[in-house]
XYZ file of C-alpha atoms in Angstrom:
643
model
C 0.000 0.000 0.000
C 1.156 3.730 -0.369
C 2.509 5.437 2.308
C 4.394 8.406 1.174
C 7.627 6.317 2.596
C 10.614 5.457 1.112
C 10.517 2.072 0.201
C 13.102 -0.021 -2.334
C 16.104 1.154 -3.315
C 17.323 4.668 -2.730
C 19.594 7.577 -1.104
C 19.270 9.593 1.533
C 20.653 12.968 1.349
C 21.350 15.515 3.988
C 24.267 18.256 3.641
C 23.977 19.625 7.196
C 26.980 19.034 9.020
C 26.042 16.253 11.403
C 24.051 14.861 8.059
C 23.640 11.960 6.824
C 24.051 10.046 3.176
C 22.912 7.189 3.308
C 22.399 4.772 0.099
C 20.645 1.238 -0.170
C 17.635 -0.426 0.585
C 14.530 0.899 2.346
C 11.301 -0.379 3.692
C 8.494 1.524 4.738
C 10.608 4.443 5.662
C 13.308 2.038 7.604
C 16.967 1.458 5.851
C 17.646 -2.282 5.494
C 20.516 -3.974 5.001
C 22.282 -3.813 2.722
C 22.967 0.037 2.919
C 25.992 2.378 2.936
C 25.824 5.363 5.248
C 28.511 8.318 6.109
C 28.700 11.121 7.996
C 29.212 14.383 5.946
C 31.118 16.299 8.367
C 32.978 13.480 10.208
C 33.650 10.579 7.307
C 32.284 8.506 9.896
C 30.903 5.317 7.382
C 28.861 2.323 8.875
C 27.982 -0.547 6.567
C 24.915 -2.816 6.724
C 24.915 -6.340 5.498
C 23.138 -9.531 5.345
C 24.199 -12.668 6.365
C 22.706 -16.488 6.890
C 22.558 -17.826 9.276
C 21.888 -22.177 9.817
C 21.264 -22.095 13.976
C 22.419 -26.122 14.776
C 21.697 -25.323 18.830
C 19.782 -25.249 21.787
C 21.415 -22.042 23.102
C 19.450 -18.837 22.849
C 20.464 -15.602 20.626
C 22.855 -14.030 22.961
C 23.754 -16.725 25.760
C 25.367 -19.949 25.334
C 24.527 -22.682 27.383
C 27.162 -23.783 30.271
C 26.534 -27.649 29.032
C 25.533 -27.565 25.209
C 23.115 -29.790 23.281
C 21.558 -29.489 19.855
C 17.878 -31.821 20.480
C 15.598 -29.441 18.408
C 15.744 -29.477 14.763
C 17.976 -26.322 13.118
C 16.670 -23.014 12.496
C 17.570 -20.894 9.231
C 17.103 -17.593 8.888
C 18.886 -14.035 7.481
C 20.272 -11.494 9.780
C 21.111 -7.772 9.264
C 24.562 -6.413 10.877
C 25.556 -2.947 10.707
C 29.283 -2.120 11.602
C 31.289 0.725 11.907
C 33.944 0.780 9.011
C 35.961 4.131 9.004
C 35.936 7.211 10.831
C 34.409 6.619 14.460
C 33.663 2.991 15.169
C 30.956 3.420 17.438
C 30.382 1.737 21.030
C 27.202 0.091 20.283
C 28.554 -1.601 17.067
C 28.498 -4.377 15.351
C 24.643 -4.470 15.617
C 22.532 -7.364 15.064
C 19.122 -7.451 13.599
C 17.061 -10.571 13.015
C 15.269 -9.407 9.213
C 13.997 -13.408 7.699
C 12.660 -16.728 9.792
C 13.883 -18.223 11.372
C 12.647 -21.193 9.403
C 12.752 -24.731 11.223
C 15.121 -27.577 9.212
C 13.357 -30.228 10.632
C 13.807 -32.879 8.030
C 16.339 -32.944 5.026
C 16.385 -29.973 2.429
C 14.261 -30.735 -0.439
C 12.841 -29.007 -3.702
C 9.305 -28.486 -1.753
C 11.091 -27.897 1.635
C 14.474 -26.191 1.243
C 14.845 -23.409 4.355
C 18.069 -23.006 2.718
C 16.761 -21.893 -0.686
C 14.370 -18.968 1.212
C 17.350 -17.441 3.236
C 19.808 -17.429 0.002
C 16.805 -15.411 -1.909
C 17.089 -12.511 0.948
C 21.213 -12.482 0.568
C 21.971 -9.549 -1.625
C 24.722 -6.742 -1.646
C 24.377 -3.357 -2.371
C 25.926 -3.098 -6.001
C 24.504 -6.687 -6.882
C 21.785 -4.260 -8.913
C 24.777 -1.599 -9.918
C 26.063 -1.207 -13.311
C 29.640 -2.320 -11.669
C 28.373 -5.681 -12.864
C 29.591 -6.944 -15.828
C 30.494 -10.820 -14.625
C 27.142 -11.555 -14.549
C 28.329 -15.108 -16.017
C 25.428 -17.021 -15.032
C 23.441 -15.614 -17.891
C 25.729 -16.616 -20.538
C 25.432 -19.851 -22.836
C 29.120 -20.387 -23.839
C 30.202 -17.255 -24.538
C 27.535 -16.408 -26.924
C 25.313 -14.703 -25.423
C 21.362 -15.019 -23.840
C 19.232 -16.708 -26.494
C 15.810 -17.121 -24.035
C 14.872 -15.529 -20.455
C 12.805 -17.785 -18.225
C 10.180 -16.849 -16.240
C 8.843 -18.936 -13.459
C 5.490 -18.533 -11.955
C 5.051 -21.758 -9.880
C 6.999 -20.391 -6.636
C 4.071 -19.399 -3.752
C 6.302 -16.458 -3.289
C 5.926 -14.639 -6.503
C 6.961 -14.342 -9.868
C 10.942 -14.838 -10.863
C 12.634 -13.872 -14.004
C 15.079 -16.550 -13.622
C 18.910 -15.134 -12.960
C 17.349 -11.503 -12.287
C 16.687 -9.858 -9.492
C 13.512 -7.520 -8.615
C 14.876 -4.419 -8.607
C 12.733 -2.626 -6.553
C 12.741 -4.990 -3.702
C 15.966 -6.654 -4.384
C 14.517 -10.308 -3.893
C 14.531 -12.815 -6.433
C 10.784 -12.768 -7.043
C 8.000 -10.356 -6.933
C 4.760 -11.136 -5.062
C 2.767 -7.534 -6.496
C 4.140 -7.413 -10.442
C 1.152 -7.490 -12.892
C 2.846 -7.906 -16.213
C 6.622 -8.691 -16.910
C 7.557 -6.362 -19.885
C 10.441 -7.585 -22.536
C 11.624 -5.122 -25.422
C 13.568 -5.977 -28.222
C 16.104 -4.323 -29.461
C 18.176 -4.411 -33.120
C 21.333 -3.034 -33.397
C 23.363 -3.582 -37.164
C 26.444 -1.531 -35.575
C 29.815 -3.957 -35.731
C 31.117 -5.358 -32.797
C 33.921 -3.312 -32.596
C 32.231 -0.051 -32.710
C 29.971 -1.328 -29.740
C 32.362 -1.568 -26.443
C 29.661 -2.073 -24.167
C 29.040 -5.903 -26.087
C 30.858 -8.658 -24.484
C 31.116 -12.084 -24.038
C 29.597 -11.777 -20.289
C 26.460 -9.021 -20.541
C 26.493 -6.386 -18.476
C 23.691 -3.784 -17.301
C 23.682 -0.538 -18.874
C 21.296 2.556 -19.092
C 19.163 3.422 -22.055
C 21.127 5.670 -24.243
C 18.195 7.509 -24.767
C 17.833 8.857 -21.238
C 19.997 11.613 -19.359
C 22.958 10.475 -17.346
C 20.818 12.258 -14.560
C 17.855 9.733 -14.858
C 19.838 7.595 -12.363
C 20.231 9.603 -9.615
C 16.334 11.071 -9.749
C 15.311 7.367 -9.675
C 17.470 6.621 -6.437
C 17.057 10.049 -4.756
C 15.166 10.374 -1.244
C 15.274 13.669 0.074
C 14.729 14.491 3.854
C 10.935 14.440 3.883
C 10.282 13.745 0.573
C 7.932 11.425 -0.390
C 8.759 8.079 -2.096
C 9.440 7.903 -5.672
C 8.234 5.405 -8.226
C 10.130 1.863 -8.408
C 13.030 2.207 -10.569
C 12.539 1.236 -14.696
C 15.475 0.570 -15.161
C 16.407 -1.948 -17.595
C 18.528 -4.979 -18.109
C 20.494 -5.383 -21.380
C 21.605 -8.503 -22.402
C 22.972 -9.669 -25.770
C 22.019 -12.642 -28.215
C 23.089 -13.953 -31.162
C 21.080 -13.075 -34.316
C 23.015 -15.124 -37.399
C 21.502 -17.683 -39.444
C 22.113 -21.352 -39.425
C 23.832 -20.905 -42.596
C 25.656 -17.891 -41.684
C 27.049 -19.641 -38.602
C 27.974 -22.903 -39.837
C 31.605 -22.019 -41.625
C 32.654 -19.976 -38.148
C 31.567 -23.393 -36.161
C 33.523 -25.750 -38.411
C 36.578 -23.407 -38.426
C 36.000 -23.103 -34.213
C 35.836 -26.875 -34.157
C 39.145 -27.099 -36.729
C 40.688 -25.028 -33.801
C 39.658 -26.609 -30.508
C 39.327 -30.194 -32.115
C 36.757 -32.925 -31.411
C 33.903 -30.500 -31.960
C 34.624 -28.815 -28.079
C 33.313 -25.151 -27.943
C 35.608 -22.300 -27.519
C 35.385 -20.760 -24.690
C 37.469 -17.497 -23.042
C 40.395 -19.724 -21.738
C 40.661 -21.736 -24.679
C 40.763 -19.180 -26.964
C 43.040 -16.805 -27.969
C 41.978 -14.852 -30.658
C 40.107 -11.291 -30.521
C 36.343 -11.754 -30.272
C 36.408 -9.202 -33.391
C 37.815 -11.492 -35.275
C 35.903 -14.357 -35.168
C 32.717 -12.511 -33.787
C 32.147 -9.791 -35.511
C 30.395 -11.701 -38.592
C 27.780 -13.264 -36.275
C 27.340 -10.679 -34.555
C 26.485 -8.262 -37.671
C 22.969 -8.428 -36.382
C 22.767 -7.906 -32.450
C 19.518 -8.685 -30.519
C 19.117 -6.740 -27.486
C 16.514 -8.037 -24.682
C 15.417 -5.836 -21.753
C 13.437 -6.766 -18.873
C 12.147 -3.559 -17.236
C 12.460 -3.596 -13.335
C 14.531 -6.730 -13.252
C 18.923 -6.552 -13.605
C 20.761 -9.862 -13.358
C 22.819 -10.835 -10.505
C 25.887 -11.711 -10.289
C 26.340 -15.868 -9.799
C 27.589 -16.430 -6.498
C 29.506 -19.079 -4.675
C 29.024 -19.788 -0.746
C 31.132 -19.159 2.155
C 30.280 -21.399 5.382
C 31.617 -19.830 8.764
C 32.338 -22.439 11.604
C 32.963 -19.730 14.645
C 35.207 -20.890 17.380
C 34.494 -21.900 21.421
C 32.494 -19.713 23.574
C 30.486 -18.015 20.406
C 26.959 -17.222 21.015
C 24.903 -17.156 17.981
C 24.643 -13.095 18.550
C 29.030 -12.714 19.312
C 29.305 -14.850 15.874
C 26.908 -12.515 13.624
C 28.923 -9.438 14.732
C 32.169 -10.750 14.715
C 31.294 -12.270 10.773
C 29.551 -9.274 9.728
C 32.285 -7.244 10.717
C 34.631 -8.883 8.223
C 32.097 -8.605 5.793
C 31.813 -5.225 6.157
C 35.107 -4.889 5.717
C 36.023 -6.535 3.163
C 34.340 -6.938 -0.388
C 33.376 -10.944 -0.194
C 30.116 -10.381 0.363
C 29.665 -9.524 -3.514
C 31.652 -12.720 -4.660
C 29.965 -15.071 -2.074
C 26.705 -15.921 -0.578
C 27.512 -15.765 3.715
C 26.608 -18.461 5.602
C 27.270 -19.072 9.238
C 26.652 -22.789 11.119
C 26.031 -21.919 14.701
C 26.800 -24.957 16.818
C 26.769 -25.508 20.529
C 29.840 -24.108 22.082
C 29.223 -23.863 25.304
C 31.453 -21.196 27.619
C 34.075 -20.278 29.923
C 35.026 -23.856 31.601
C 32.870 -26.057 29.294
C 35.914 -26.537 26.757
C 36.008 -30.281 27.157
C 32.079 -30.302 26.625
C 31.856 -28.617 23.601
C 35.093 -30.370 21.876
C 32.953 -33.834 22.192
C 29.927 -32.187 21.044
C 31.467 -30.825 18.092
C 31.953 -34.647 16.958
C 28.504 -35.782 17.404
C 26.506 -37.695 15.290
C 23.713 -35.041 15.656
C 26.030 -32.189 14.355
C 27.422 -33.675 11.373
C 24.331 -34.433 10.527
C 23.270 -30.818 11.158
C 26.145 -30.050 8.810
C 25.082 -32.258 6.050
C 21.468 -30.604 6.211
C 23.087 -27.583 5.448
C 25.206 -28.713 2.637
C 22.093 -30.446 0.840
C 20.180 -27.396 0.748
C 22.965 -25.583 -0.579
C 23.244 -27.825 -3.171
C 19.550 -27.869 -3.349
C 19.358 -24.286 -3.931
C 22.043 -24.846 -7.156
C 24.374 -23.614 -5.250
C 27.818 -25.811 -7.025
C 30.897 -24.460 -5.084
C 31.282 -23.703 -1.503
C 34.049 -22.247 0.451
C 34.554 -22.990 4.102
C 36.327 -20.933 6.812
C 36.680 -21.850 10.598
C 38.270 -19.915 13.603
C 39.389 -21.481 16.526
C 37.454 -24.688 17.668
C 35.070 -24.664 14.322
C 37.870 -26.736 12.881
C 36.712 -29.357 14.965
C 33.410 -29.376 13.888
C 34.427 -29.348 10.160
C 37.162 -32.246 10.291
C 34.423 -34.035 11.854
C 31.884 -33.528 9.306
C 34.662 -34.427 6.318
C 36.616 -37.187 8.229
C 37.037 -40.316 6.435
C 36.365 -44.054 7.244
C 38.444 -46.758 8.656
C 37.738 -49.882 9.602
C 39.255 -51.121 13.271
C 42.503 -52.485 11.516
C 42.590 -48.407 10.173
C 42.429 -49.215 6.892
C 40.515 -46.688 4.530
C 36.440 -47.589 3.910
C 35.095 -44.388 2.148
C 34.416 -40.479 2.969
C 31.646 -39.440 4.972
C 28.100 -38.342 3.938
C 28.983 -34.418 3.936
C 32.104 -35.145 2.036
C 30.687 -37.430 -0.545
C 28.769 -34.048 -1.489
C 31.866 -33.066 -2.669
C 33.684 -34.077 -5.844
C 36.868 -35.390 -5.347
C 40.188 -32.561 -6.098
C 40.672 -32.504 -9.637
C 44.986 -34.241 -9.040
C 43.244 -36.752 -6.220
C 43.240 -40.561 -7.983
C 43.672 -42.792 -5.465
C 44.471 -45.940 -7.061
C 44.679 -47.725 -4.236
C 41.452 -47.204 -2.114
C 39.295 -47.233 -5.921
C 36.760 -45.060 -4.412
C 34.687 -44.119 -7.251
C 33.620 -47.445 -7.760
C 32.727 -48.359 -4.383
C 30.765 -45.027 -3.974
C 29.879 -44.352 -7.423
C 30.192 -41.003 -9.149
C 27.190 -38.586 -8.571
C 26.913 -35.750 -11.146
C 25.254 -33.492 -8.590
C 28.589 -33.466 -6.046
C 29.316 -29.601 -6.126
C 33.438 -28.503 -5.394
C 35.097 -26.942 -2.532
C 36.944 -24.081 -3.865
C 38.618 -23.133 -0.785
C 39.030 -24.705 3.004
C 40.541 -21.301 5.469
C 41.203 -22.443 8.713
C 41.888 -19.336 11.180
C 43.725 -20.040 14.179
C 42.822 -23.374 14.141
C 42.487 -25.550 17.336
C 43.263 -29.108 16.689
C 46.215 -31.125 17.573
C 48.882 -31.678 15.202
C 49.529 -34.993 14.974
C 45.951 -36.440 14.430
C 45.609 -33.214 11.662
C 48.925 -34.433 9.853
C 47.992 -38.037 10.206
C 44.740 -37.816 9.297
C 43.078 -34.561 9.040
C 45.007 -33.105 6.473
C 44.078 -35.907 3.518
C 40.547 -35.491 4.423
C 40.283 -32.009 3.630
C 42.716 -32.353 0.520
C 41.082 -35.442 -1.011
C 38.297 -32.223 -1.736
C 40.388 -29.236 -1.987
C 43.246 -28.259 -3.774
C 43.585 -24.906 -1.495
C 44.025 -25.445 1.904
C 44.939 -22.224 3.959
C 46.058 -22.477 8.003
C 46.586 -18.898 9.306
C 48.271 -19.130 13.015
C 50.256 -17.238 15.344
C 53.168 -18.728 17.240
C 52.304 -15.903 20.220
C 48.462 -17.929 20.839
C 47.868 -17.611 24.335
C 44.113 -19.292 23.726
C 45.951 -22.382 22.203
C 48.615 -22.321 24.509
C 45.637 -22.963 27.165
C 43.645 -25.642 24.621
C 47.142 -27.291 24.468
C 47.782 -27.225 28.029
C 43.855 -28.574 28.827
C 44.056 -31.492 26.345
C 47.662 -32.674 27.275
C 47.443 -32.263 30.755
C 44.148 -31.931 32.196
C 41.918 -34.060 30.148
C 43.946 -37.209 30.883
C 43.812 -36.188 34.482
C 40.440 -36.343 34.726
C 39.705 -39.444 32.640
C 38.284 -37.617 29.542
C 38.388 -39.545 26.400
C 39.290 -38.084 23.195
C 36.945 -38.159 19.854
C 37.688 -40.331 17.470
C 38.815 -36.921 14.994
C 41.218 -35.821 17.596
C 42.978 -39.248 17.730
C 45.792 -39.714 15.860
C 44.761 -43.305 14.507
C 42.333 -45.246 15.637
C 43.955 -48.232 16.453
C 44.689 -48.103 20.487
C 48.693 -48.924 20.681
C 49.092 -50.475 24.205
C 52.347 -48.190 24.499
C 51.057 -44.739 23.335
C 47.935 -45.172 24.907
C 48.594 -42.555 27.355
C 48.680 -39.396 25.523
C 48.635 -36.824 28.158
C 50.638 -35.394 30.767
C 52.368 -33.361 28.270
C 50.955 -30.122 25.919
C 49.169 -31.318 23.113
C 50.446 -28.798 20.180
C 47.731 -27.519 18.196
C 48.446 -26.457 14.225
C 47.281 -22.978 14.923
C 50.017 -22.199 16.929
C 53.050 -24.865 15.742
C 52.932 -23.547 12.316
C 55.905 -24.588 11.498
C 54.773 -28.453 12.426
C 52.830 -29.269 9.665
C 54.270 -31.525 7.282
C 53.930 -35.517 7.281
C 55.775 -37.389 9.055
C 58.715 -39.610 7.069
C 56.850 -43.195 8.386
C 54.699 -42.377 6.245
C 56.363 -41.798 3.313
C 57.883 -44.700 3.628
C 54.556 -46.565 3.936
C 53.402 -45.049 0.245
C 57.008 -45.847 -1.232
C 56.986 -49.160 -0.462
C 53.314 -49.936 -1.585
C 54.313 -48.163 -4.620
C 52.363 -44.729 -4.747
C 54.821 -42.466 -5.175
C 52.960 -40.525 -6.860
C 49.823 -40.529 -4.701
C 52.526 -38.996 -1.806
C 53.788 -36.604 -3.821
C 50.128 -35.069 -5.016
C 49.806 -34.616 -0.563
C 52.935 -32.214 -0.549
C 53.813 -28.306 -1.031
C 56.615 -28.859 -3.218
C 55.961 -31.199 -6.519
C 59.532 -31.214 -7.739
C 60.332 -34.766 -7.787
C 62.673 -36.128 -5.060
C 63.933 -39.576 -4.182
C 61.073 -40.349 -2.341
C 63.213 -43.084 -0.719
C 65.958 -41.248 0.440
C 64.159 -38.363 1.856
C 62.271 -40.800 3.845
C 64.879 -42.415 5.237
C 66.527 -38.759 7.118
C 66.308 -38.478 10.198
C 67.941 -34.953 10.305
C 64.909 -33.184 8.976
C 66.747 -31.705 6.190
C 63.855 -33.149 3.669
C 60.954 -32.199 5.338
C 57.938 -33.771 3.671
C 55.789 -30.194 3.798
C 52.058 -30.973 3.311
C 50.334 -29.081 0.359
C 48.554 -25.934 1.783
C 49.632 -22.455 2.585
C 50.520 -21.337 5.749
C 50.312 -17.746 7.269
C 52.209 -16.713 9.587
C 50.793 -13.846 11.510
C 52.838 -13.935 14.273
C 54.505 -9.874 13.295
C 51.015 -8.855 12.955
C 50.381 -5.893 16.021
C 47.473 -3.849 15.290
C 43.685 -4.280 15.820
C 44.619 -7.651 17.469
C 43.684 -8.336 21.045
C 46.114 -9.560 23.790
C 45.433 -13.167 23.400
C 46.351 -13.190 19.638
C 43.437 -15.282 19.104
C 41.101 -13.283 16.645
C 42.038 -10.542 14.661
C 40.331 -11.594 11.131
C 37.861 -8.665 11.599
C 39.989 -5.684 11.908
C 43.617 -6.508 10.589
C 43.880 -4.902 7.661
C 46.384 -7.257 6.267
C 44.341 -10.257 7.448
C 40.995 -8.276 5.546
C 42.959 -7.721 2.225
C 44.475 -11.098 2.214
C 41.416 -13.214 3.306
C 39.150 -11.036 0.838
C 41.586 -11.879 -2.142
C 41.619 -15.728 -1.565
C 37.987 -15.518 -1.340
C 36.894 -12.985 -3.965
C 39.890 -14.626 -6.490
C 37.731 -18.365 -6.542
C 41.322 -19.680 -4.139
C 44.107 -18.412 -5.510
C 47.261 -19.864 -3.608
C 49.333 -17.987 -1.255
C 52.419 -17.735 -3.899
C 50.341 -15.549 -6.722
C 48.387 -13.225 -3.882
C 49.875 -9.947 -2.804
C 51.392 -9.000 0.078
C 52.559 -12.513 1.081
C 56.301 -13.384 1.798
C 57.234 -17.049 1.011
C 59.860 -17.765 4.248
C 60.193 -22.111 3.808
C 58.162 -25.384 3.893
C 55.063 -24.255 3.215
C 55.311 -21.055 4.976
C 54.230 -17.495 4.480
C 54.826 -14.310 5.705
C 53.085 -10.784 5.479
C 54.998 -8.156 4.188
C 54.357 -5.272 6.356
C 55.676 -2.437 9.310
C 54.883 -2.987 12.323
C 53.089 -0.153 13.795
C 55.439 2.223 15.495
C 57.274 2.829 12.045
C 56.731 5.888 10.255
C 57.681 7.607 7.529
């Protein structure tokens, strides 16, 4: 109904000094995330975003429970977080608001009851809608262009344009549109005189309106009333050739590639003019008024760390999206598991292994997947790595021999250099064409123990990722304490370890007694993490030499036999993933060294590339200094140098 409010998207605009500017989304006179705002006489800038969130506990919003459980089904829902991000950061920021569900996961995800699916429809970034997009690569067909829009009208929700979003609203379907208008346009201009034509479409405006049209259209003045929902359109391109004008370019393409395999931008290296600008003589333009494609998206799973109420984990994730830029590359999702508090350590390390919570986990991964979601990236801090390993760890039988991967990792397709030709796992399992890939594993000061990771944990994670990232600190008080509890106390008071934390599963008589001594955790023995020569051995003698040498950082071939025979440590057999070193590190970083991914600006720029780049490795990202092993250092001052 009309109010005379501002409602969809819009600025803000008031030049007094204390003013405001404030650009993004608005409902009923309200801003919603996601929205920009800054100060006009102090550059003070706070940032709204959204974030998932897949609740797998009993705890409440802002209190975690002393001894945790997770009995009722999960929850799924979309939160709003607005954080300080220059200027002032103010006192009673990061600021959590609950804006979708939550929605109960009772049973698994499915296509007629996928909580999953409705919470990734309300994650959106301000700029998704901007004409800054021009990737929007989930709207092309092979590099040639759009050649049909689908519109869907069976969703309860509302109408979709399939790959667009609803402008005004910014949701992926419209629940009060009467008609859905197309317009066709021709255009006989050559390729080369048209820039704005490209292999990936991208948005632009109407040539035929003033370069002021935008601004009037997203304009809210201080008690102005609300202007009509924005018309403007989305321009894609087609291809507009006859069969017979096409089919000498496709033989000479498939002369190129050979056996008939389409060219696409990596495979070939020709100008598009060249080849292009004959099929292309006749240019089809399609606009859909109100609707702009989005940008296709991958996900990014948060596992937060011990002692994180569901409330503590929003802020401290939507404060590093704030920061940083990920939120426009990746869909955020944060698994909220039960992590008890202050001397419930010990409780919430067993829960993290339960049967309940990797089930949890796989819930969440099958809607993803459900919601055509095909890559995921996962991140942990702290104790999350627990409750990741868990969900991924493989299967041995009791003489330890391998059996298969779990359910959450058979989701996963295997890393594109993983063949094991030993354990034939494909045919045991079978190959399912719906397994989606895990671009990227980040594991922030992670708190597991370093023998079980490099015996076991380690080839779990890599059978499904080529990039594996471990940023530590060797200065960790908080893992100092986590090593200090499971080497000393634990074993003290009779607790027994979960089967992830073990180092193999077969109980040795003599090394049954693991404590009475720290137990080193990978987040702070950085420089620990490479496998240990038995076990080259082991893969030398069965003959996989080169099934050892896929697991390792440096794939210049070596004779695997002699370096496995040193006991020196001068060939070190370094495990294949990148590790940060963040030790030098010294601003924005609290005493215990324990969490400093939100504010660090080298952390922010270095985490936001790996992310936003699809997982580039360490050794092609800025900023990093390659020390040894598998080591990396940041290339920075500290802080009390200036110039």
């Amino acid at each position: 109904r009309e109010t005379g409010l501002p409602d969809g998207l819009g600025r803000w605009l008031d030049d007094a000094w204390e003013g405001e500017t404030l650009t993004g989304y608005w409902k009923q006179g309200e801003p919603v995330a996601p929205f920009l705002s800054w100060n006009v006489g102090t550059d003070d800038a706070v940032v709204a975003v959204r974030c998932a969130y897949f609740k797998a506990t009993d705890d409440n919003f802002h209190k975690n429970k002393f001894v945790p459980t997770n009995k009722n089904p999960p929850e799924v829902g979309v939160a709003s977080i607005e954080c300080s991000v220059s200027g002032s950061f103010y006192k009673h920021l990061p600021h959590v608001t609950l804006i979708e569900g939550p929605h109960v996961a009772e049973d698994m995800p499915n296509q007629q009851h996928n909580p999953v699916r409705d919470a990734l429809s309300h994650l959106f970034h301000f700029g998704d809608a901007s004409e800054e997009n021009e990737n929007a690569d989930h709207i092309h067909n092979d590099g040639k262009g759009v050649t049909h829009i689908n519109i869907n009208a069976c969703d309860p929700r509302g109408v979709q344009v399939l790959g667009h979003m609803y402008e005004p609203t910014g949701r992926f379907f419209s629940s009060d549109a009467t008609s859905i208008t197309v317009d066709i346009e021709r255009d006989d201009a050559p390729r080369r005189q048209r820039p704005s034509v490209s292999r990936h479409p991208k948005m632009t405006k109407p040539s035929e309106k003033p370069s002021a049209r935008w601004l009037q259209k997203t304009l809210f003045m201080p008690k102005a009333s609300a202007t009509n929902s924005m018309e403007k359109l989305v321009e894609v391109e087609v291809e507009d050739s006859s069969e017979e004008e096409n089919s000498e370019e496709e033989e000479e393409e498939e002369d190129e590639v050979g056996n008939g395999n389409q060219i696409t931008g990596q495979q070939h290296h020709k100008q598009p003019s060249d080849i292009q600008q004959h099929s292309m003589r006749n240019a089809v333009t399609l606009r859909v008024r109100n609707w702009v494609p989005y940008m296709y998206k991958e996900a990014l799973v948060f596992f937060p760390g011990y002692n994180s109420s569901m409330e503590y984990v929003l802020k401290s994730f939507g404060q590093f999206l704030a920061m940083t830029r990920v939120s426009r590359h990746v869909y955020p999702f944060v698994y909220v598991w039960p992590s008890s508090y202050n001397l419930g350590y010990l409780y919430a390390s067993k829960i993290s292994a339960s049967d309940i919570n990797e089930e949890n986990v796989l819930k969440m991964v099958t809607g993803l997947m459900d919601a055509g979601i095909t890559k995921v990236n996962f991140m942990t801090h702290s104790m999350g790595v627990q409750t990741l390993l868990s969900a991924l760890r493989d299967r041995h039988n009791e003489k330890g021999e391998f059996i298969g991967r779990s359910d959450v990792s058979m989701c996963f397709q295997m890393a594109q250099d993983f063949e094991e030709s030993t354990e034939n796992e494909e045919r045991k399992h079978g190959q399912n064409s719906n397994q989606i890939v895990c671009k990227s594993i980040t594991l922030l000061n992670p708190d597991f123990p370093v023998k079980a990771f490099c015996k076991r944990g380690f080839l779990s994670l890599r059978r499904i990722c080529q990039t594996i990232t471990v940023v530590g600190d060797r200065n960790d008080r908080a893992l100092w304490w986590s090593s200090l509890i499971n080497g000393v106390a634990a074993p003290l008071l009779g607790v027994e370890f979960t089967e992830v934390l073990k180092p193999t599963i077969i109980v040795d008589p003599e090394h049954e007694d693991m404590g009475r001594t720290l137990m080193e955790r990978i987040g702070r023995s950085i420089d620990k993490l490479y496998l240990e020569n038995e076990m080259g051995q082991e893969y030398h003698q069965s003959g996989n030499d080169k099934a050892f040498r896929r697991l390792l950082f440096n794939k210049a071939p070596i004779d695997l036999e002699k370096a496995a025979s040193d006991d020196e440590g001068k060939n070190r057999f370094w495990m294949d993933m990148d590790v940060i070193d963040m030790t030098g590190l010294d601003t924005n970083i609290k005493g215990m060294r324990h969490s400093g991914f939100g504010l660090n600006p080298m952390l922010l720029r270095d985490l936001g590339e790996l992310l936003s780049s699809g997982g580039k490795r360490a050794i092609k990202r800025s900023g990093l200094l390659y020390r040894e092993g598998n080591v990396f250092s940041y290339a920075h001052a500290p802080s009390f140098v200036s110039q």
